């Protein structure tokens, strides 16, 4: 598929294209397509791309990026308080390539869309869940990654499977108000369900044994398990789950 975007594709080099380069050019398209004043047609992908025109940014254009601080490794605050993560780093690389001046405003995830609608920012870097209301409210681009859900258990836990029949006698923790909560309630209704207010509370409950297993975003879980906060307490349970209706 060819994109009629006037960018120097020689940046990709003559060798094999790396994953970083693919992500970079995807984010270039995300950033450009999210800004007003467009000048070339973008191929449609479901309802997420608009058949609008895209015009190059004027060098020095200020782009205000909005991102949440609680979705490592994609977006989070580093130990020094600075915005960090794959999505933020790639967005800033795209800004540098476009010679735009970009700033990052970190906010709770629930505040990102209201901030965009109030014109407190120009582009949301964090991924919003696609639904008809969102698609009718703002201009969206195609997704550049799909997320998965995954269970975790303590390393000394006796549970060996994530099958609903097996987990029916265990306590399952999850963050209330998320797509992962909806998934657990739909498929694991026979288990002892323990809703928790945040990822931090979920991780603490799993470490302490207040819940037997947890269910959350696969990437966020991997990041936590590999970090110092988990202290090697826990491990993934079963494989990743795909549910486009609840998390994507």
PDB file of C-alpha atoms in Angstrom:
ATOM      1  CA  UNK A   1       0.000   0.000   0.000  1.00  0.00           C
ATOM      2  CA  UNK A   2       1.475   3.381  -0.977  1.00  0.00           C
ATOM      3  CA  UNK A   3       0.984   6.509   1.092  1.00  0.00           C
ATOM      4  CA  UNK A   4       1.155   9.799  -0.868  1.00  0.00           C
ATOM      5  CA  UNK A   5       3.014  11.574   1.945  1.00  0.00           C
ATOM      6  CA  UNK A   6       5.879  13.898   0.906  1.00  0.00           C
ATOM      7  CA  UNK A   7       8.536  12.542   3.303  1.00  0.00           C
ATOM      8  CA  UNK A   8      12.150  11.584   2.483  1.00  0.00           C
ATOM      9  CA  UNK A   9      11.774   7.808   2.471  1.00  0.00           C
ATOM     10  CA  UNK A  10      15.526   7.485   1.959  1.00  0.00           C
ATOM     11  CA  UNK A  11      15.664   7.878   5.761  1.00  0.00           C
ATOM     12  CA  UNK A  12      14.741   4.192   5.898  1.00  0.00           C
ATOM     13  CA  UNK A  13      18.102   3.376   4.340  1.00  0.00           C
ATOM     14  CA  UNK A  14      19.043   0.717   1.872  1.00  0.00           C
ATOM     15  CA  UNK A  15      19.210  -2.155   4.370  1.00  0.00           C
ATOM     16  CA  UNK A  16      16.406  -4.134   6.012  1.00  0.00           C
ATOM     17  CA  UNK A  17      13.704  -2.007   7.608  1.00  0.00           C
ATOM     18  CA  UNK A  18      13.802  -2.278  11.401  1.00  0.00           C
ATOM     19  CA  UNK A  19      10.824  -2.392  13.757  1.00  0.00           C
ATOM     20  CA  UNK A  20      11.833   1.029  15.088  1.00  0.00           C
ATOM     21  CA  UNK A  21      11.692   2.505  11.594  1.00  0.00           C
ATOM     22  CA  UNK A  22       8.273   0.984  10.969  1.00  0.00           C
ATOM     23  CA  UNK A  23       6.960   2.413  14.236  1.00  0.00           C
ATOM     24  CA  UNK A  24       8.543   5.773  13.426  1.00  0.00           C
ATOM     25  CA  UNK A  25       6.824   6.169  10.070  1.00  0.00           C
ATOM     26  CA  UNK A  26       3.549   4.928  11.496  1.00  0.00           C
ATOM     27  CA  UNK A  27       3.720   7.663  14.112  1.00  0.00           C
ATOM     28  CA  UNK A  28       4.611  10.239  11.473  1.00  0.00           C
ATOM     29  CA  UNK A  29       1.317   9.361   9.788  1.00  0.00           C
ATOM     30  CA  UNK A  30      -0.491   9.423  13.133  1.00  0.00           C
ATOM     31  CA  UNK A  31       0.815  12.880  13.993  1.00  0.00           C
ATOM     32  CA  UNK A  32       0.253  14.410  10.565  1.00  0.00           C
ATOM     33  CA  UNK A  33      -3.237  12.981  10.168  1.00  0.00           C
ATOM     34  CA  UNK A  34      -4.224  14.296  13.589  1.00  0.00           C
ATOM     35  CA  UNK A  35      -3.410  17.920  12.787  1.00  0.00           C
ATOM     36  CA  UNK A  36      -5.640  20.359  10.907  1.00  0.00           C
ATOM     37  CA  UNK A  37      -5.002  21.613   7.413  1.00  0.00           C
ATOM     38  CA  UNK A  38      -4.561  18.452   5.323  1.00  0.00           C
ATOM     39  CA  UNK A  39      -3.425  18.008   1.589  1.00  0.00           C
ATOM     40  CA  UNK A  40      -3.299  14.425   0.257  1.00  0.00           C
ATOM     41  CA  UNK A  41      -5.624  11.500   0.467  1.00  0.00           C
ATOM     42  CA  UNK A  42      -5.068   8.902   3.218  1.00  0.00           C
ATOM     43  CA  UNK A  43      -6.228   5.330   2.478  1.00  0.00           C
ATOM     44  CA  UNK A  44      -9.178   4.362   4.606  1.00  0.00           C
ATOM     45  CA  UNK A  45      -8.785   1.770   7.357  1.00  0.00           C
ATOM     46  CA  UNK A  46     -12.172   0.909   8.797  1.00  0.00           C
ATOM     47  CA  UNK A  47     -13.445   4.255  10.106  1.00  0.00           C
ATOM     48  CA  UNK A  48     -10.176   5.274  11.677  1.00  0.00           C
ATOM     49  CA  UNK A  49      -8.734   7.163   8.708  1.00  0.00           C
ATOM     50  CA  UNK A  50     -10.485  10.080   7.123  1.00  0.00           C
ATOM     51  CA  UNK A  51     -10.274  10.657   3.357  1.00  0.00           C
ATOM     52  CA  UNK A  52      -8.891  14.120   3.955  1.00  0.00           C
ATOM     53  CA  UNK A  53      -5.927  15.978   2.561  1.00  0.00           C
ATOM     54  CA  UNK A  54      -2.635  16.349   4.399  1.00  0.00           C
ATOM     55  CA  UNK A  55      -0.296  19.312   4.078  1.00  0.00           C
ATOM     56  CA  UNK A  56       3.299  19.355   5.328  1.00  0.00           C
ATOM     57  CA  UNK A  57       3.885  21.095   8.635  1.00  0.00           C
ATOM     58  CA  UNK A  58       5.694  24.400   8.575  1.00  0.00           C
ATOM     59  CA  UNK A  59       9.090  23.962  10.291  1.00  0.00           C
ATOM     60  CA  UNK A  60       8.851  25.142  13.885  1.00  0.00           C
ATOM     61  CA  UNK A  61       5.132  24.384  14.203  1.00  0.00           C
ATOM     62  CA  UNK A  62       4.286  23.797  17.853  1.00  0.00           C
ATOM     63  CA  UNK A  63       2.565  20.445  18.462  1.00  0.00           C
ATOM     64  CA  UNK A  64       1.199  19.738  21.926  1.00  0.00           C
ATOM     65  CA  UNK A  65       1.271  16.001  22.646  1.00  0.00           C
ATOM     66  CA  UNK A  66      -1.013  14.483  25.276  1.00  0.00           C
ATOM     67  CA  UNK A  67      -0.069  11.180  26.910  1.00  0.00           C
ATOM     68  CA  UNK A  68      -0.985   9.236  30.013  1.00  0.00           C
ATOM     69  CA  UNK A  69       1.613   8.449  32.675  1.00  0.00           C
ATOM     70  CA  UNK A  70       0.482   4.966  33.676  1.00  0.00           C
ATOM     71  CA  UNK A  71       0.937   2.705  30.646  1.00  0.00           C
ATOM     72  CA  UNK A  72       4.516   1.441  30.627  1.00  0.00           C
ATOM     73  CA  UNK A  73       6.378   0.673  28.459  1.00  0.00           C
ATOM     74  CA  UNK A  74       4.443   2.922  26.028  1.00  0.00           C
ATOM     75  CA  UNK A  75       4.001   6.030  28.206  1.00  0.00           C
ATOM     76  CA  UNK A  76       5.018   6.719  31.794  1.00  0.00           C
ATOM     77  CA  UNK A  77       7.090   9.043  33.951  1.00  0.00           C
ATOM     78  CA  UNK A  78      10.718   8.023  34.399  1.00  0.00           C
ATOM     79  CA  UNK A  79      12.379   8.126  37.812  1.00  0.00           C
ATOM     80  CA  UNK A  80      13.468  11.710  37.096  1.00  0.00           C
ATOM     81  CA  UNK A  81       9.862  12.706  36.355  1.00  0.00           C
ATOM     82  CA  UNK A  82      10.385  13.120  32.620  1.00  0.00           C
ATOM     83  CA  UNK A  83       7.877  11.738  30.059  1.00  0.00           C
ATOM     84  CA  UNK A  84       9.154   8.392  28.814  1.00  0.00           C
ATOM     85  CA  UNK A  85       8.058   5.334  26.884  1.00  0.00           C
ATOM     86  CA  UNK A  86       7.966   3.891  23.393  1.00  0.00           C
ATOM     87  CA  UNK A  87       5.021   5.959  22.156  1.00  0.00           C
ATOM     88  CA  UNK A  88       6.448   9.208  23.527  1.00  0.00           C
ATOM     89  CA  UNK A  89       9.975   8.581  22.222  1.00  0.00           C
ATOM     90  CA  UNK A  90       8.687   7.712  18.765  1.00  0.00           C
ATOM     91  CA  UNK A  91       6.366  10.717  18.692  1.00  0.00           C
ATOM     92  CA  UNK A  92       9.286  12.996  19.559  1.00  0.00           C
ATOM     93  CA  UNK A  93      11.374  11.364  16.825  1.00  0.00           C
ATOM     94  CA  UNK A  94       8.555  12.070  14.382  1.00  0.00           C
ATOM     95  CA  UNK A  95       8.471  15.678  15.568  1.00  0.00           C
ATOM     96  CA  UNK A  96      12.212  16.013  15.009  1.00  0.00           C
ATOM     97  CA  UNK A  97      11.918  14.553  11.494  1.00  0.00           C
ATOM     98  CA  UNK A  98       9.135  17.027  10.693  1.00  0.00           C
ATOM     99  CA  UNK A  99      11.132  19.863  12.300  1.00  0.00           C
ATOM    100  CA  UNK A 100       8.181  20.537  14.593  1.00  0.00           C
ATOM    101  CA  UNK A 101       8.504  21.844  18.128  1.00  0.00           C
ATOM    102  CA  UNK A 102       6.742  19.342  20.352  1.00  0.00           C
ATOM    103  CA  UNK A 103       5.899  19.327  24.048  1.00  0.00           C
ATOM    104  CA  UNK A 104       4.487  16.462  26.101  1.00  0.00           C
ATOM    105  CA  UNK A 105       1.721  16.976  28.648  1.00  0.00           C
ATOM    106  CA  UNK A 106       1.283  13.936  30.911  1.00  0.00           C
ATOM    107  CA  UNK A 107      -2.203  13.449  32.342  1.00  0.00           C
ATOM    108  CA  UNK A 108      -4.351  10.622  33.724  1.00  0.00           C
ATOM    109  CA  UNK A 109      -5.743   8.529  30.889  1.00  0.00           C
ATOM    110  CA  UNK A 110      -9.339   9.556  31.644  1.00  0.00           C
ATOM    111  CA  UNK A 111      -8.404  13.237  31.160  1.00  0.00           C
ATOM    112  CA  UNK A 112      -6.766  12.917  27.733  1.00  0.00           C
ATOM    113  CA  UNK A 113      -9.849  13.137  25.516  1.00  0.00           C
ATOM    114  CA  UNK A 114     -11.460  15.974  27.525  1.00  0.00           C
ATOM    115  CA  UNK A 115      -8.168  17.888  27.280  1.00  0.00           C
ATOM    116  CA  UNK A 116      -8.076  17.422  23.497  1.00  0.00           C
ATOM    117  CA  UNK A 117     -11.687  18.564  23.144  1.00  0.00           C
ATOM    118  CA  UNK A 118     -10.891  21.680  25.227  1.00  0.00           C
ATOM    119  CA  UNK A 119      -7.976  22.404  22.877  1.00  0.00           C
ATOM    120  CA  UNK A 120      -5.454  21.874  25.681  1.00  0.00           C
ATOM    121  CA  UNK A 121      -3.475  19.709  23.252  1.00  0.00           C
ATOM    122  CA  UNK A 122      -3.241  18.819  19.566  1.00  0.00           C
ATOM    123  CA  UNK A 123      -2.539  15.072  19.449  1.00  0.00           C
ATOM    124  CA  UNK A 124      -3.190  12.221  21.867  1.00  0.00           C
ATOM    125  CA  UNK A 125      -0.224   9.864  21.715  1.00  0.00           C
ATOM    126  CA  UNK A 126      -1.796   7.251  24.014  1.00  0.00           C
ATOM    127  CA  UNK A 127      -4.166   4.813  22.335  1.00  0.00           C
ATOM    128  CA  UNK A 128      -7.885   5.336  22.939  1.00  0.00           C
ATOM    129  CA  UNK A 129     -10.323   2.458  22.643  1.00  0.00           C
ATOM    130  CA  UNK A 130     -12.139   2.707  19.324  1.00  0.00           C
ATOM    131  CA  UNK A 131     -15.910   3.010  19.401  1.00  0.00           C
ATOM    132  CA  UNK A 132     -18.574   4.811  17.380  1.00  0.00           C
ATOM    133  CA  UNK A 133     -18.833   7.719  19.821  1.00  0.00           C
ATOM    134  CA  UNK A 134     -15.089   8.373  19.640  1.00  0.00           C
ATOM    135  CA  UNK A 135     -15.008   8.036  15.853  1.00  0.00           C
ATOM    136  CA  UNK A 136     -17.814  10.599  15.581  1.00  0.00           C
ATOM    137  CA  UNK A 137     -16.070  13.028  17.943  1.00  0.00           C
ATOM    138  CA  UNK A 138     -12.437  13.271  16.813  1.00  0.00           C
ATOM    139  CA  UNK A 139     -10.278  12.372  13.815  1.00  0.00           C
ATOM    140  CA  UNK A 140      -8.622   9.002  14.334  1.00  0.00           C
ATOM    141  CA  UNK A 141      -5.797   7.226  12.557  1.00  0.00           C
ATOM    142  CA  UNK A 142      -5.241   3.514  12.197  1.00  0.00           C
ATOM    143  CA  UNK A 143      -4.000   1.606  15.265  1.00  0.00           C
ATOM    144  CA  UNK A 144      -0.253   1.008  15.333  1.00  0.00           C
ATOM    145  CA  UNK A 145      -0.403  -1.826  17.855  1.00  0.00           C
ATOM    146  CA  UNK A 146      -2.949  -4.233  19.307  1.00  0.00           C
ATOM    147  CA  UNK A 147      -2.849  -4.994  23.028  1.00  0.00           C
ATOM    148  CA  UNK A 148      -3.527  -8.322  24.698  1.00  0.00           C
ATOM    149  CA  UNK A 149      -4.746  -9.359  28.109  1.00  0.00           C
ATOM    150  CA  UNK A 150      -2.863 -11.776  30.333  1.00  0.00           C
ATOM    151  CA  UNK A 151      -3.133 -13.430  33.720  1.00  0.00           C
ATOM    152  CA  UNK A 152      -0.367 -13.541  36.305  1.00  0.00           C
ATOM    153  CA  UNK A 153       0.141 -15.572  39.467  1.00  0.00           C
ATOM    154  CA  UNK A 154       2.701 -15.722  42.245  1.00  0.00           C
ATOM    155  CA  UNK A 155       5.634 -18.024  41.547  1.00  0.00           C
ATOM    156  CA  UNK A 156       4.603 -20.295  44.438  1.00  0.00           C
ATOM    157  CA  UNK A 157       0.941 -20.449  43.400  1.00  0.00           C
ATOM    158  CA  UNK A 158      -0.656 -23.845  42.882  1.00  0.00           C
ATOM    159  CA  UNK A 159      -2.784 -22.684  39.962  1.00  0.00           C
ATOM    160  CA  UNK A 160      -1.366 -23.990  36.689  1.00  0.00           C
ATOM    161  CA  UNK A 161      -3.889 -22.917  34.051  1.00  0.00           C
ATOM    162  CA  UNK A 162      -5.887 -19.855  33.057  1.00  0.00           C
ATOM    163  CA  UNK A 163      -8.866 -21.927  31.904  1.00  0.00           C
ATOM    164  CA  UNK A 164     -12.192 -20.655  33.324  1.00  0.00           C
ATOM    165  CA  UNK A 165     -12.972 -24.050  34.882  1.00  0.00           C
ATOM    166  CA  UNK A 166      -9.616 -24.054  36.687  1.00  0.00           C
ATOM    167  CA  UNK A 167      -9.834 -20.461  37.951  1.00  0.00           C
ATOM    168  CA  UNK A 168     -13.418 -20.825  39.167  1.00  0.00           C
ATOM    169  CA  UNK A 169     -12.172 -21.580  42.678  1.00  0.00           C
ATOM    170  CA  UNK A 170      -9.624 -18.758  42.803  1.00  0.00           C
ATOM    171  CA  UNK A 171      -9.703 -15.000  43.448  1.00  0.00           C
ATOM    172  CA  UNK A 172      -9.132 -12.992  40.267  1.00  0.00           C
ATOM    173  CA  UNK A 173      -8.034  -9.373  40.620  1.00  0.00           C
ATOM    174  CA  UNK A 174      -8.438  -6.692  37.946  1.00  0.00           C
ATOM    175  CA  UNK A 175      -8.669  -2.917  37.628  1.00  0.00           C
ATOM    176  CA  UNK A 176     -12.263  -1.744  37.784  1.00  0.00           C
ATOM    177  CA  UNK A 177     -13.645   0.254  34.862  1.00  0.00           C
ATOM    178  CA  UNK A 178     -11.296  -1.261  32.266  1.00  0.00           C
ATOM    179  CA  UNK A 179     -11.845  -3.550  29.287  1.00  0.00           C
ATOM    180  CA  UNK A 180      -9.984  -6.226  31.221  1.00  0.00           C
ATOM    181  CA  UNK A 181     -12.636  -6.009  33.933  1.00  0.00           C
ATOM    182  CA  UNK A 182     -15.366  -6.534  31.334  1.00  0.00           C
ATOM    183  CA  UNK A 183     -13.496  -9.536  29.924  1.00  0.00           C
ATOM    184  CA  UNK A 184     -13.117 -11.206  33.331  1.00  0.00           C
ATOM    185  CA  UNK A 185     -16.755 -10.611  34.243  1.00  0.00           C
ATOM    186  CA  UNK A 186     -17.874 -12.115  30.945  1.00  0.00           C
ATOM    187  CA  UNK A 187     -15.680 -15.218  30.853  1.00  0.00           C
ATOM    188  CA  UNK A 188     -14.830 -15.889  34.528  1.00  0.00           C
ATOM    189  CA  UNK A 189     -18.108 -15.135  36.274  1.00  0.00           C
ATOM    190  CA  UNK A 190     -17.847 -18.314  38.391  1.00  0.00           C
ATOM    191  CA  UNK A 191     -14.588 -17.194  40.019  1.00  0.00           C
ATOM    192  CA  UNK A 192     -14.247 -14.897  43.033  1.00  0.00           C
ATOM    193  CA  UNK A 193     -13.890 -11.517  41.341  1.00  0.00           C
ATOM    194  CA  UNK A 194     -11.940  -8.776  43.118  1.00  0.00           C
ATOM    195  CA  UNK A 195     -12.154  -5.325  41.455  1.00  0.00           C
ATOM    196  CA  UNK A 196      -9.365  -2.911  42.410  1.00  0.00           C
ATOM    197  CA  UNK A 197      -8.985   0.840  41.816  1.00  0.00           C
ATOM    198  CA  UNK A 198      -5.598   0.933  40.041  1.00  0.00           C
ATOM    199  CA  UNK A 199      -2.777  -1.114  38.561  1.00  0.00           C
ATOM    200  CA  UNK A 200      -0.689  -0.355  41.644  1.00  0.00           C
ATOM    201  CA  UNK A 201      -3.402  -1.763  43.897  1.00  0.00           C
ATOM    202  CA  UNK A 202      -3.712  -4.817  41.640  1.00  0.00           C
ATOM    203  CA  UNK A 203       0.008  -5.535  41.789  1.00  0.00           C
ATOM    204  CA  UNK A 204       0.084  -5.079  45.568  1.00  0.00           C
ATOM    205  CA  UNK A 205      -2.845  -7.473  45.975  1.00  0.00           C
ATOM    206  CA  UNK A 206      -1.145 -10.110  43.848  1.00  0.00           C
ATOM    207  CA  UNK A 207       2.147  -9.787  45.718  1.00  0.00           C
ATOM    208  CA  UNK A 208       0.472 -10.016  49.124  1.00  0.00           C
ATOM    209  CA  UNK A 209      -1.812 -12.905  48.217  1.00  0.00           C
ATOM    210  CA  UNK A 210      -5.003 -10.883  48.570  1.00  0.00           C
ATOM    211  CA  UNK A 211      -5.823 -12.227  45.096  1.00  0.00           C
ATOM    212  CA  UNK A 212      -4.638 -15.511  43.617  1.00  0.00           C
ATOM    213  CA  UNK A 213      -4.252 -14.257  40.043  1.00  0.00           C
ATOM    214  CA  UNK A 214      -4.462 -10.922  38.239  1.00  0.00           C
ATOM    215  CA  UNK A 215      -5.603  -9.961  34.746  1.00  0.00           C
ATOM    216  CA  UNK A 216      -4.358  -6.868  32.906  1.00  0.00           C
ATOM    217  CA  UNK A 217      -2.646  -5.584  29.770  1.00  0.00           C
ATOM    218  CA  UNK A 218       0.040  -7.975  28.575  1.00  0.00           C
ATOM    219  CA  UNK A 219       2.682  -5.294  27.929  1.00  0.00           C
ATOM    220  CA  UNK A 220       2.072  -3.488  31.216  1.00  0.00           C
ATOM    221  CA  UNK A 221       2.270  -6.801  33.054  1.00  0.00           C
ATOM    222  CA  UNK A 222       5.563  -7.733  31.370  1.00  0.00           C
ATOM    223  CA  UNK A 223       7.017  -4.347  32.259  1.00  0.00           C
ATOM    224  CA  UNK A 224       5.999  -4.737  35.919  1.00  0.00           C
ATOM    225  CA  UNK A 225       7.244  -8.317  36.196  1.00  0.00           C
ATOM    226  CA  UNK A 226      10.651  -7.292  34.829  1.00  0.00           C
ATOM    227  CA  UNK A 227      10.912  -4.285  37.159  1.00  0.00           C
ATOM    228  CA  UNK A 228      12.129  -4.004  40.732  1.00  0.00           C
ATOM    229  CA  UNK A 229       8.664  -3.386  42.189  1.00  0.00           C
ATOM    230  CA  UNK A 230       7.555  -6.975  41.577  1.00  0.00           C
ATOM    231  CA  UNK A 231      10.643  -8.287  43.419  1.00  0.00           C
ATOM    232  CA  UNK A 232      10.392 -11.497  41.409  1.00  0.00           C
ATOM    233  CA  UNK A 233       7.129 -12.417  43.133  1.00  0.00           C
ATOM    234  CA  UNK A 234       5.081 -13.389  40.154  1.00  0.00           C
ATOM    235  CA  UNK A 235       4.935 -14.904  36.676  1.00  0.00           C
ATOM    236  CA  UNK A 236       2.603 -14.922  33.653  1.00  0.00           C
ATOM    237  CA  UNK A 237      -0.140 -17.518  33.739  1.00  0.00           C
ATOM    238  CA  UNK A 238      -1.193 -19.024  30.418  1.00  0.00           C
ATOM    239  CA  UNK A 239      -0.930 -17.256  27.102  1.00  0.00           C
ATOM    240  CA  UNK A 240      -2.194 -13.842  25.972  1.00  0.00           C
ATOM    241  CA  UNK A 241      -5.910 -13.300  25.299  1.00  0.00           C
ATOM    242  CA  UNK A 242      -7.313 -11.307  22.379  1.00  0.00           C
ATOM    243  CA  UNK A 243     -10.653  -9.520  22.762  1.00  0.00           C
ATOM    244  CA  UNK A 244     -11.173  -6.652  20.303  1.00  0.00           C
ATOM    245  CA  UNK A 245     -14.531  -5.807  21.891  1.00  0.00           C
ATOM    246  CA  UNK A 246     -12.971  -5.013  25.269  1.00  0.00           C
ATOM    247  CA  UNK A 247      -9.289  -4.181  24.758  1.00  0.00           C
ATOM    248  CA  UNK A 248      -7.433  -3.254  21.587  1.00  0.00           C
TER     249      UNK A 248
END
